[in-house]
Short mmCIF file of C-alpha atoms in Angstrom, two decimals:
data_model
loop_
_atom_site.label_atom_id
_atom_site.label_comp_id
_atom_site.label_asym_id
_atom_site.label_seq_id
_atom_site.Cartn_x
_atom_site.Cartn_y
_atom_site.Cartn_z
CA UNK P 1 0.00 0.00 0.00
CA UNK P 2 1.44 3.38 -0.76
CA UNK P 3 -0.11 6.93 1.25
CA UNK P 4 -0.05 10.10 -0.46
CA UNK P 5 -0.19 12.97 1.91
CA UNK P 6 0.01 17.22 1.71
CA UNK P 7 -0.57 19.94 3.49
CA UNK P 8 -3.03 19.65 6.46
CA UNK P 9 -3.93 21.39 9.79
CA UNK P 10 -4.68 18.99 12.33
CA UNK P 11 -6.97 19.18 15.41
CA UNK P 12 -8.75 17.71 18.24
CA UNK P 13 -7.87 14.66 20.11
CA UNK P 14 -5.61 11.72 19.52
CA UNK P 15 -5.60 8.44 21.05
CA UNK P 16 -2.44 6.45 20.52
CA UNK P 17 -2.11 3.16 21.40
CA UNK P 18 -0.69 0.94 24.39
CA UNK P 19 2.85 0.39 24.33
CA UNK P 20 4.73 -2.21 22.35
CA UNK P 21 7.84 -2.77 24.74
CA UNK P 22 5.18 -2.88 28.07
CA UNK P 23 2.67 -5.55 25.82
CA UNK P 24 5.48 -7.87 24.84
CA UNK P 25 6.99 -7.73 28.09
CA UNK P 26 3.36 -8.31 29.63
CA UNK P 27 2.81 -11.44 27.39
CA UNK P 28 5.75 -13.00 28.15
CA UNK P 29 5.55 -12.91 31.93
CA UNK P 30 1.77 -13.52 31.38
CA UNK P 31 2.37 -16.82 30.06
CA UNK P 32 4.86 -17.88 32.17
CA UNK P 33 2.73 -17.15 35.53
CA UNK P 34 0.83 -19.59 37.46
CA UNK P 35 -3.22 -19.06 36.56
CA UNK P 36 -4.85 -16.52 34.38
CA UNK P 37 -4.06 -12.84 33.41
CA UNK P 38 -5.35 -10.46 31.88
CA UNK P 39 -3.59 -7.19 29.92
CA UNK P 40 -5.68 -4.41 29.35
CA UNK P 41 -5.40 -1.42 26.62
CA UNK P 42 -2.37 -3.83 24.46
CA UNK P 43 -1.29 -3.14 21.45
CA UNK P 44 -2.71 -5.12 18.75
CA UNK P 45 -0.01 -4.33 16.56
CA UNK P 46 1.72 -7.00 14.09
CA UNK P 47 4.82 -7.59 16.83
CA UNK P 48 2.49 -7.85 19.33
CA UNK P 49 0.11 -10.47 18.07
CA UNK P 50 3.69 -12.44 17.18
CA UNK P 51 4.20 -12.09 20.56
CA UNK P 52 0.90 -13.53 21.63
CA UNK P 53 1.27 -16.58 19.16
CA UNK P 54 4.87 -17.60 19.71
CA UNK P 55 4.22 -17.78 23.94
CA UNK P 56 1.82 -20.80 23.45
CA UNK P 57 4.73 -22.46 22.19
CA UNK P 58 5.94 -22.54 26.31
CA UNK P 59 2.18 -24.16 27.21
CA UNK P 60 0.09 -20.70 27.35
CA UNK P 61 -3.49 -20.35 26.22
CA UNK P 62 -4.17 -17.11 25.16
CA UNK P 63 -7.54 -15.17 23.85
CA UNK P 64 -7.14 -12.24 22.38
CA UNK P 65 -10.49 -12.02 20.50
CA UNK P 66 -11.44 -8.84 22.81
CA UNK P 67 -8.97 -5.92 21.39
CA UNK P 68 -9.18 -3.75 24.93
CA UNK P 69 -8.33 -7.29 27.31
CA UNK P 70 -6.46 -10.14 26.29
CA UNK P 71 -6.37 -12.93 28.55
CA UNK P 72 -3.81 -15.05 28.96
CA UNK P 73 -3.83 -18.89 30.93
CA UNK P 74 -0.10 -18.64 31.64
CA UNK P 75 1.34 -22.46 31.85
CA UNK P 76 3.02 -21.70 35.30
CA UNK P 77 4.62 -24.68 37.01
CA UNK P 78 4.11 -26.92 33.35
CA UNK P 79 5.65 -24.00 30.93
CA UNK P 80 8.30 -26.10 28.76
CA UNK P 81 10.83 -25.59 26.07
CA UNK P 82 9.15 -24.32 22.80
CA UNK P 83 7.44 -27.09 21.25
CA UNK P 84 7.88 -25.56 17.68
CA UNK P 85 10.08 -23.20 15.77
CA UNK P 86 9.50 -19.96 17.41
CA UNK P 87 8.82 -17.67 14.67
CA UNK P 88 9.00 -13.86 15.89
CA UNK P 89 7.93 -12.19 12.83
CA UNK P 90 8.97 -8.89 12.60
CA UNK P 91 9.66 -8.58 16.59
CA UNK P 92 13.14 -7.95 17.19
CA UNK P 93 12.03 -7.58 21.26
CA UNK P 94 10.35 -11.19 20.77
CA UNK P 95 13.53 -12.59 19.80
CA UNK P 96 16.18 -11.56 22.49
CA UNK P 97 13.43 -11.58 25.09
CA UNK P 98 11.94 -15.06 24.17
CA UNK P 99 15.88 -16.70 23.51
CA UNK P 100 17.34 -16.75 26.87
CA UNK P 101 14.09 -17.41 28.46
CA UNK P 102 14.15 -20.41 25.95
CA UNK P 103 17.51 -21.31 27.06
CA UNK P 104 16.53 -22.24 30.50
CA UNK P 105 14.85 -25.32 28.96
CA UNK P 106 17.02 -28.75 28.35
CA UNK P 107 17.19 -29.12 24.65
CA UNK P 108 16.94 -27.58 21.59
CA UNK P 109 14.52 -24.20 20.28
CA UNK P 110 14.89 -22.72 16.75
CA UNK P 111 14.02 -19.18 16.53
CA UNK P 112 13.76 -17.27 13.28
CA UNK P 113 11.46 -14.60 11.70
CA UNK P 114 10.92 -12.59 8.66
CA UNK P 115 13.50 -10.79 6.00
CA UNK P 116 14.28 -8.03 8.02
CA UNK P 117 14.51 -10.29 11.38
CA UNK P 118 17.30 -12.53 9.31
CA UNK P 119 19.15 -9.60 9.02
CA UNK P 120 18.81 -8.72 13.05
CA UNK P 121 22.52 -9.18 14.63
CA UNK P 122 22.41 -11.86 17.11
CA UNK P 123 26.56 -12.85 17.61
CA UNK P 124 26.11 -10.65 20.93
CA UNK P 125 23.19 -12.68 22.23
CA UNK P 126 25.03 -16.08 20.62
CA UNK P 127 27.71 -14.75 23.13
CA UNK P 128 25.87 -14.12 26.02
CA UNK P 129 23.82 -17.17 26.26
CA UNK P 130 26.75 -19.08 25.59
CA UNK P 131 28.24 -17.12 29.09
CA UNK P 132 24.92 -18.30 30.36
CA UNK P 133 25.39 -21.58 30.46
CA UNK P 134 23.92 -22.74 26.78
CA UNK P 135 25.30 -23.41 23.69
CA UNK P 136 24.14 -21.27 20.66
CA UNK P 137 24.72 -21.50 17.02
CA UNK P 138 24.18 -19.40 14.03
CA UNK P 139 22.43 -21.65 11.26
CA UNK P 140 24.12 -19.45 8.49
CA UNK P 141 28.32 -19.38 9.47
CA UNK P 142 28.48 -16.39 7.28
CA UNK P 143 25.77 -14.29 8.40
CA UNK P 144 25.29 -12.90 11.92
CA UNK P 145 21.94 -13.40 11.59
CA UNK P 146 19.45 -15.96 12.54
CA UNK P 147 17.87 -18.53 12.37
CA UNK P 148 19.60 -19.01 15.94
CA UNK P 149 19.55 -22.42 17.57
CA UNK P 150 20.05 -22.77 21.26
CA UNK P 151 20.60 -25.53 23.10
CA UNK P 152 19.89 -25.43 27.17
CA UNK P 153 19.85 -25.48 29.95
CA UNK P 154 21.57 -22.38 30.98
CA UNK P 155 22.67 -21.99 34.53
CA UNK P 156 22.81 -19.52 37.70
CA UNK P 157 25.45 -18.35 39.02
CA UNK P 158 27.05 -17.25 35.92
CA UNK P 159 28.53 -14.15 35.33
CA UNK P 160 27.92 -12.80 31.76
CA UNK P 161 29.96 -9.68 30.64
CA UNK P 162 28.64 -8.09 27.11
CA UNK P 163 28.52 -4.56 25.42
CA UNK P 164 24.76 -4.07 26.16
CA UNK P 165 24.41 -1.66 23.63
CA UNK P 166 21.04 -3.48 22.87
CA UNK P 167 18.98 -3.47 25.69
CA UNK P 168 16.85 -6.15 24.41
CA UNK P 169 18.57 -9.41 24.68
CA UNK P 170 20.13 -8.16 28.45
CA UNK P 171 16.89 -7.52 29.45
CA UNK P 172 15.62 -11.57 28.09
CA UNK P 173 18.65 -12.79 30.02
CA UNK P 174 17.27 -10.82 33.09
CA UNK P 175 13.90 -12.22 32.68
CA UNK P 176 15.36 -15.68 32.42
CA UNK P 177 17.59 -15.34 35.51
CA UNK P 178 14.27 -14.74 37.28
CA UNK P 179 13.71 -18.55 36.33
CA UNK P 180 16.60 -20.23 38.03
CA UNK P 181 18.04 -20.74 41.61
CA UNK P 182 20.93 -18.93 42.78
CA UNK P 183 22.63 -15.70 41.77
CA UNK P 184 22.79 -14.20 38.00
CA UNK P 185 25.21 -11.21 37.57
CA UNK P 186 25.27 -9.33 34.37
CA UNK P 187 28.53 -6.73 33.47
CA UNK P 188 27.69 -4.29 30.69
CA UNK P 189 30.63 -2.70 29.40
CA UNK P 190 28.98 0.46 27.16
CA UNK P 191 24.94 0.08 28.40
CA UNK P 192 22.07 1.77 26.16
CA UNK P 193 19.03 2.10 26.06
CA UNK P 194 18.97 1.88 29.80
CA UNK P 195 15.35 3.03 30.12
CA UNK P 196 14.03 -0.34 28.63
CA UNK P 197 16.32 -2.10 31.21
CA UNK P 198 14.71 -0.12 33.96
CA UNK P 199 11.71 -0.98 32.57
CA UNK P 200 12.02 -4.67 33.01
CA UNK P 201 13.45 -4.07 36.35
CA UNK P 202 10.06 -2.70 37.76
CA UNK P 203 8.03 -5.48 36.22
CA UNK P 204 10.77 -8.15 37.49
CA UNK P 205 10.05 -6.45 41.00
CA UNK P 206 5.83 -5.82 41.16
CA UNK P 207 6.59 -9.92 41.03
CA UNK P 208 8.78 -9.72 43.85
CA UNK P 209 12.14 -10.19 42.22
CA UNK P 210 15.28 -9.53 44.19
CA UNK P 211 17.39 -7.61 41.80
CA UNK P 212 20.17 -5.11 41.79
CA UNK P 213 20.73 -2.63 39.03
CA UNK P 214 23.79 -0.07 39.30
CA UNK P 215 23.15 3.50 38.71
CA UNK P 216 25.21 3.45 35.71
CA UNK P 217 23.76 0.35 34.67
CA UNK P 218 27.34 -1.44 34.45
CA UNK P 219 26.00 -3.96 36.82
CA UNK P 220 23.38 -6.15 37.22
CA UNK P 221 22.54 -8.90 39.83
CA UNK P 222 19.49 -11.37 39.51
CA UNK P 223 18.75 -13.48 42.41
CA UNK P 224 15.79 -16.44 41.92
CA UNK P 225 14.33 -18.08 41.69
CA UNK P 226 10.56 -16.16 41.59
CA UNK P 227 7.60 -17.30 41.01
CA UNK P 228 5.53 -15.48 38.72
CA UNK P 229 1.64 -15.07 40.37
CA UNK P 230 -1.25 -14.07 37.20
CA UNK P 231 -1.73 -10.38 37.35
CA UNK P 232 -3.88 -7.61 35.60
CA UNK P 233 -2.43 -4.75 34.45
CA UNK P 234 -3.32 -1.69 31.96
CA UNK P 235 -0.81 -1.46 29.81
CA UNK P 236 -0.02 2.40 29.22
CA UNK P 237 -0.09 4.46 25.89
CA UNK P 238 2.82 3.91 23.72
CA UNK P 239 5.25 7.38 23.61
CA UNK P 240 6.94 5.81 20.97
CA UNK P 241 3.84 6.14 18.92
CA UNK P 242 2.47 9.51 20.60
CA UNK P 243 6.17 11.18 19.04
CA UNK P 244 4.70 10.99 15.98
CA UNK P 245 1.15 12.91 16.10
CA UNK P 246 3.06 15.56 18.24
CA UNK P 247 5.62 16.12 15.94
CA UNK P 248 3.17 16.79 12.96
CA UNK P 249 1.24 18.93 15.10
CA UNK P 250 4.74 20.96 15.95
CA UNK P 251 5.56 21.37 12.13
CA UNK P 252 2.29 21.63 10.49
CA UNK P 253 1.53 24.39 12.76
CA UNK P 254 -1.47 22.82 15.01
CA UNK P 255 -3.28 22.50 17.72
CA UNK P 256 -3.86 18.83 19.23
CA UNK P 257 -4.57 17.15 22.10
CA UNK P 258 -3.41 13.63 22.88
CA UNK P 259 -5.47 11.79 25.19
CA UNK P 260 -3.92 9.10 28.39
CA UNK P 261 -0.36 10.07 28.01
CA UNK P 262 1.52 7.86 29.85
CA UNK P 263 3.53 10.08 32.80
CA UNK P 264 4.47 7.53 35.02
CA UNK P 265 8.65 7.50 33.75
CA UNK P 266 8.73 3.60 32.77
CA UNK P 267 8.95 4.62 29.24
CA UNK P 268 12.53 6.71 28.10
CA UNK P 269 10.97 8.23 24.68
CA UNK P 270 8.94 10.33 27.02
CA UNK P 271 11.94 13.01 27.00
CA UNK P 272 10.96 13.45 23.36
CA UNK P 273 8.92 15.89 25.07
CA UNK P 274 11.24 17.96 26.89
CA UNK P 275 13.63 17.43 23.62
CA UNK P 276 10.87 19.25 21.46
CA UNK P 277 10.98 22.09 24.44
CA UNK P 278 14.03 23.06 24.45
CA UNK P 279 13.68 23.85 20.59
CA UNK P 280 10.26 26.14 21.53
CA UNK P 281 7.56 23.20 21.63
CA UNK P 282 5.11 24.65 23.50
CA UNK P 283 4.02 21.37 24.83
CA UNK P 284 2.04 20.85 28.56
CA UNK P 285 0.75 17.82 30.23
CA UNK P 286 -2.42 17.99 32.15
CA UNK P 287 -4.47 15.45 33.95
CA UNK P 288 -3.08 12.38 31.90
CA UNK P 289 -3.28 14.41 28.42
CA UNK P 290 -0.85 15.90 26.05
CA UNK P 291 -1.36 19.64 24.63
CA UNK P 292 0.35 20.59 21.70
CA UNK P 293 -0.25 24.11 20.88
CA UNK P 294 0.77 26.14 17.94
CA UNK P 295 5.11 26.63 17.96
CA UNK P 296 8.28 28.24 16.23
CA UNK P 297 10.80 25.92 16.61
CA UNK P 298 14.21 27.30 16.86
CA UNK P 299 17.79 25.73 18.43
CA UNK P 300 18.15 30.04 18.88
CA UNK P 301 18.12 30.07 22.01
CA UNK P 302 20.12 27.04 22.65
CA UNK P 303 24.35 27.02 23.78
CA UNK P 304 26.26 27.84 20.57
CA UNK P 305 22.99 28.05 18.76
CA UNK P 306 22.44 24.02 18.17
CA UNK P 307 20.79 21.61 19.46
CA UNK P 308 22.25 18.20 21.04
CA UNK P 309 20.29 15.42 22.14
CA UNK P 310 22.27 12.34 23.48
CA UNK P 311 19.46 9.47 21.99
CA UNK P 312 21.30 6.26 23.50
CA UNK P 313 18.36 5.63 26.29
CA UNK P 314 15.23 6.23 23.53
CA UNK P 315 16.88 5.82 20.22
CA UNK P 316 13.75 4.55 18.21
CA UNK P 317 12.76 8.63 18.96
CA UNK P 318 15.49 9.07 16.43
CA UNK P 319 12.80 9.19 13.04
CA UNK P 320 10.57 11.32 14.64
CA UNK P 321 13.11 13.88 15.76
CA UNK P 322 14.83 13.80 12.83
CA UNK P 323 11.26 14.97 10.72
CA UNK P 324 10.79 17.82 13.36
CA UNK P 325 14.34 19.24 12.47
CA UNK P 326 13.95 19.73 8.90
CA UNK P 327 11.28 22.39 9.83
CA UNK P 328 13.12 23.91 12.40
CA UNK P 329 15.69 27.09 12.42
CA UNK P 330 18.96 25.83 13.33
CA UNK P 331 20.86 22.71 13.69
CA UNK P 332 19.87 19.69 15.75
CA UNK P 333 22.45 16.87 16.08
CA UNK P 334 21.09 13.52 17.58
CA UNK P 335 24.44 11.71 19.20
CA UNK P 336 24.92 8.29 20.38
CA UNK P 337 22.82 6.76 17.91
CA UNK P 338 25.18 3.61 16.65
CA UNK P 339 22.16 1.38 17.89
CA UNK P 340 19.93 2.61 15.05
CA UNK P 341 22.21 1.02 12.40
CA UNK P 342 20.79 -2.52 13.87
CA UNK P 343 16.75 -1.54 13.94
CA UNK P 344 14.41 -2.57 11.47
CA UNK P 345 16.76 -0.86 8.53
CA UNK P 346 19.74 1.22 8.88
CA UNK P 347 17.97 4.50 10.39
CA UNK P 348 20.95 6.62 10.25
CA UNK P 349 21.42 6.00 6.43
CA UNK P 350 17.56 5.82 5.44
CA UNK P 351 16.46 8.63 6.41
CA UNK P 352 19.75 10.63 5.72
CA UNK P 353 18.67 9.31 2.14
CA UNK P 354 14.96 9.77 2.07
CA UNK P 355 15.53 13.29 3.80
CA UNK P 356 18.19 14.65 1.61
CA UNK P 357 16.11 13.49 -1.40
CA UNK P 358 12.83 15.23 0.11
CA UNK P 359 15.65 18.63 0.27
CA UNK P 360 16.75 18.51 3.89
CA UNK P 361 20.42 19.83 4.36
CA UNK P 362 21.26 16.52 6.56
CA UNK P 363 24.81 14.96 7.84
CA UNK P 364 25.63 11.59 8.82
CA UNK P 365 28.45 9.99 11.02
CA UNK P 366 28.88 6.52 12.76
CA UNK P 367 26.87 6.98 15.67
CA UNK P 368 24.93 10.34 14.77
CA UNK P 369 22.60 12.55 12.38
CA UNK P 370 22.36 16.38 11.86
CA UNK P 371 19.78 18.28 10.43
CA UNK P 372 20.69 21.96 9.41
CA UNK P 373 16.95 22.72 9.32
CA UNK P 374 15.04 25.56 8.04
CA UNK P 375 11.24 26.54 8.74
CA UNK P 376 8.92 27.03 6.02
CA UNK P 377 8.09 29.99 7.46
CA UNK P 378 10.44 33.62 8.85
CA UNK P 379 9.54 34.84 12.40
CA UNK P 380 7.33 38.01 10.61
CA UNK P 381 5.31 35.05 8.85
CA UNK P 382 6.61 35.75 5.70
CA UNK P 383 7.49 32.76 3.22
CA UNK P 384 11.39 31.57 4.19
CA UNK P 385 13.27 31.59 0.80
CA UNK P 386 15.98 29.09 2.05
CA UNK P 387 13.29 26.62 2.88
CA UNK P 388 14.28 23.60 1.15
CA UNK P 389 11.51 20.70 2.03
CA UNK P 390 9.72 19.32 -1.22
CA UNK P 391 7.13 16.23 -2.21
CA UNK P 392 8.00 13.33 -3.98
CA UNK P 393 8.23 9.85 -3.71
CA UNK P 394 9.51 8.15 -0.62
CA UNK P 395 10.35 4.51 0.53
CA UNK P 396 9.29 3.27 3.83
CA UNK P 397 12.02 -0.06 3.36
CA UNK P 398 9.08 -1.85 5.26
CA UNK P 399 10.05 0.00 8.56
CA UNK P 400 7.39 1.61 10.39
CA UNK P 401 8.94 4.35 12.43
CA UNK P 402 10.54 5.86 8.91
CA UNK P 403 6.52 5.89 7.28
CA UNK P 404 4.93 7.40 10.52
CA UNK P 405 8.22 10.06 9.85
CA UNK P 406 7.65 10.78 6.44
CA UNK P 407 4.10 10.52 6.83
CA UNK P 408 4.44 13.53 9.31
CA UNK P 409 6.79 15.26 6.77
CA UNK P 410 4.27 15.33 4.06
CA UNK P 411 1.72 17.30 6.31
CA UNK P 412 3.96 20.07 6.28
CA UNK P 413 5.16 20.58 2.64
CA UNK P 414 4.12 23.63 0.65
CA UNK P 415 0.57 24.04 -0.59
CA UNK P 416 0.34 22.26 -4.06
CA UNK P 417 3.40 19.61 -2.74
CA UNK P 418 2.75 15.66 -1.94
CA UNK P 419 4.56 13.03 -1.03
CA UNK P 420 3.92 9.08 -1.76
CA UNK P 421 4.88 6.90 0.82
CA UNK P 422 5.76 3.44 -0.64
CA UNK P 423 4.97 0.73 1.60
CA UNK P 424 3.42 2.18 4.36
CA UNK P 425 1.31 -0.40 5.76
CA UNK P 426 4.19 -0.89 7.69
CA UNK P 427 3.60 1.05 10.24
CA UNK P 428 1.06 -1.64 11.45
CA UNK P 429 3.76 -2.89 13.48
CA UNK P 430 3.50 -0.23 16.20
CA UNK P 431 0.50 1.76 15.56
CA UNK P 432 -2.54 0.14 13.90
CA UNK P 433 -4.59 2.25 11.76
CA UNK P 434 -2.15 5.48 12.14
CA UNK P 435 -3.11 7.23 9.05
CA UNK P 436 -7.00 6.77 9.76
CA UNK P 437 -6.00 8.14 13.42
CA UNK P 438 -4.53 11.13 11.96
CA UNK P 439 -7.12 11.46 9.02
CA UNK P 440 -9.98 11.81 12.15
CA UNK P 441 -8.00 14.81 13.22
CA UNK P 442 -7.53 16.70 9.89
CA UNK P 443 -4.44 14.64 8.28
CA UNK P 444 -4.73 14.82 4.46
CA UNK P 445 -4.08 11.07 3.03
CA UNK P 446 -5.37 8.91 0.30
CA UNK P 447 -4.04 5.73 -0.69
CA UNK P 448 -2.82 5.01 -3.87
#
């Protein structure tokens, strides 16, 4: 499916929907507790329903016929190695979550999943559960890729040292450490994405975990074994997904309101927010909502004129950001961004090459992005000559958080501009029905 969008004003409220990395994690522990459980408010999106088939493969029984509850029969004491292939889809969380957890078993598990998950590194969780006390192999010696095969049982009282520039797979091998007797400890050498981690911490502890986590994150300490009771639990709105809806609010010059933000800190693309303020977001949250109201946004203000956000604890905010700065006065440079290069695509060279070609003035290193931005529009509301932005015809490469980006782009091009999005059904994955969302509020797409 490709999405043609232009110019639009948006307005009134937006709901977004449950988080991805709080639904997956929810399933997961769901299925693995003793008696039922339900999750309220999950995502229904494409990882998420991966998610919900691959955990009967440990004994679960799950219904997830009502969108707004799924319950969940978690196997409890009987939950047993995967009794099939475990095919993740496009759910890079399912995979290093699911693996070590997988790895506590005796014998074998296979876990694979579509293109763009055989293209997924997986030598650094290889590694790890290999420190763990399992054996892992790569099916295909020349690509660090999977499938993966695994062979268990790991072990406490291990001592696994790794990068942890992923948080994913360090935060599967705490969830499996919660499994076994004795001690776990966990060194991370260069920790990201340390949000996420803390994120599993609190839902290893509202089970009554005992676990210790560093304030630098360097060091980690599991001790089980705990016993995972069936809970309920809302699962809150998804920031990840609300970036996008604010952001084309910010540059298409609107006013918007978006409904049950989730303020309670377990989710680290919340300081998109603040981000967005220091560039002149004028930005509030009220009694659970979100009001956007009409900005300039400007790195004027900022030290040496430029903004720089350090993105290693929320770097999927990194397409979202990266559309607000091509309509903003200055230069904003997103650092400590490596991580991005193993997502879904390369996001550090995608949208350097969708942006450039859509006329952003846009640099690229290793580990970062800049965007010398310009606003359509001077400060005296007269058109900006040096405003660059244009339609055309964009690819998605099947990655969701680059179509809800460009998707917010094309809102804000000149009058008479569009821009095709190719592929963007994609964005399925992490918010179902996004362009209808926006459409409700004023967004301008057909589909082509």
């Amino acid at each position: 499916m490709n999405i043609i969008g232009k110019k639009s004003s948006l307005s009134g409220h937006i709901q977004v929907p449950g988080s991805k990395s709080h639904t997956i994690r929810a399933l997961l522990f769901a299925s693995l507790a003793d008696g039922t459980s339900q999750i309220q408010n999950p995502l229904g999106g494409e990882d998420c329903l991966s998610a919900a088939s691959a955990v009967k493969l440990f004994g679960a029984e799950t219904d997830i016929s009502r969108g707004d509850v799924w319950t969940i029969k978690g196997a409890g004491k009987n939950t047993h190695l995967p009794d099939n292939v475990v095919d993740v889809g496009n759910s890079g969380s399912l995979l290093y979550f699911m693996a070590p957890i997988a790895a506590t078993f005796e014998g074998w598990s296979v876990f694979t999943g579509d293109s763009s998950i055989r293209k997924r590194p997986v030598l650094h969780l290889a590694d790890a559960l290999k420190q763990f006390g399992a054996q892992a192999y790569i099916s295909r010696p020349a690509e660090n890729a999977p499938p993966l095969i695994i062979k268990g049982a790991a072990s406490s009282g291990k001592t696994i040292t790794t990068d942890g520039r992923l948080s994913q797979y360090v935060s599967g091998i705490m969830m499996a450490a919660m499994r076994l007797d004795g001690t776990t400890k966990i060194e991370l050498t260069d920790p990201k994405e340390t949000p996420f981690l803390n994120m599993t911490r609190l839902w290893l502890e509202s089970f009554g975990a005992n676990i210790k986590i560093s304030d630098d994150y360097r060091h980690i300490e599991i001790r089980g074994k705990t016993e995972i009771p069936a809970f309920n639990r809302v699962i809150p709105s998804d920031w990840e997904a609300a970036a996008f809806p604010l952001v084309a609010a910010l540059i298409t010059g609107s006013e918007i309101v978006i409904d049950n933000i989730d303020n309670s800190g377990s989710q680290g693309d919340a300081i998109v927010a603040d981000i967005l303020k220091s560039i002149g977001a004028n930005i509030k949250i009220e009694d659970g909502n979100l009001y956007v109201s009409k900005s300039r946004l400007s790195t004027r203000n900022l030290k040496n004129g430029e903004l720089h956000a350090n993105l290693s604890g929320c770097p999927d905010a990194l397409c979202a950001l990266a559309a607000a700065s091509c309509f903003t006065e200055g230069t904003c440079v997103f650092e400590d961004i490596k991580v991005c290069r193993s997502k879904e695509t390369d996001r550090i060279e995608v949208m350097e090459k969708e942006l450039r070609a859509l006329g952003a003035n846009i640099e690229t290193g290793e580990d970062y992005l800049a965007v010398h931005g310009q606003p359509q529009f001077l400060s005296d509301g007269s058109k900006n000559p040096a405003f660059a932005m244009h339609g055309g015809i964009a690819e998605s490469y099947g990655d969701h958080r680059v179509a809800m980006s460009l998707a917010c782009i094309s809102l804000a091009l000149p009058e008479g501009q569009n821009l095709t999005i190719k592929d963007s059904e994609c964005c399925a994955v992490s918010f179902p029905h996004f362009y209808d969302v926006m459409k409700k509020c004023g967004a301008d797409f057909t589909q082509n």
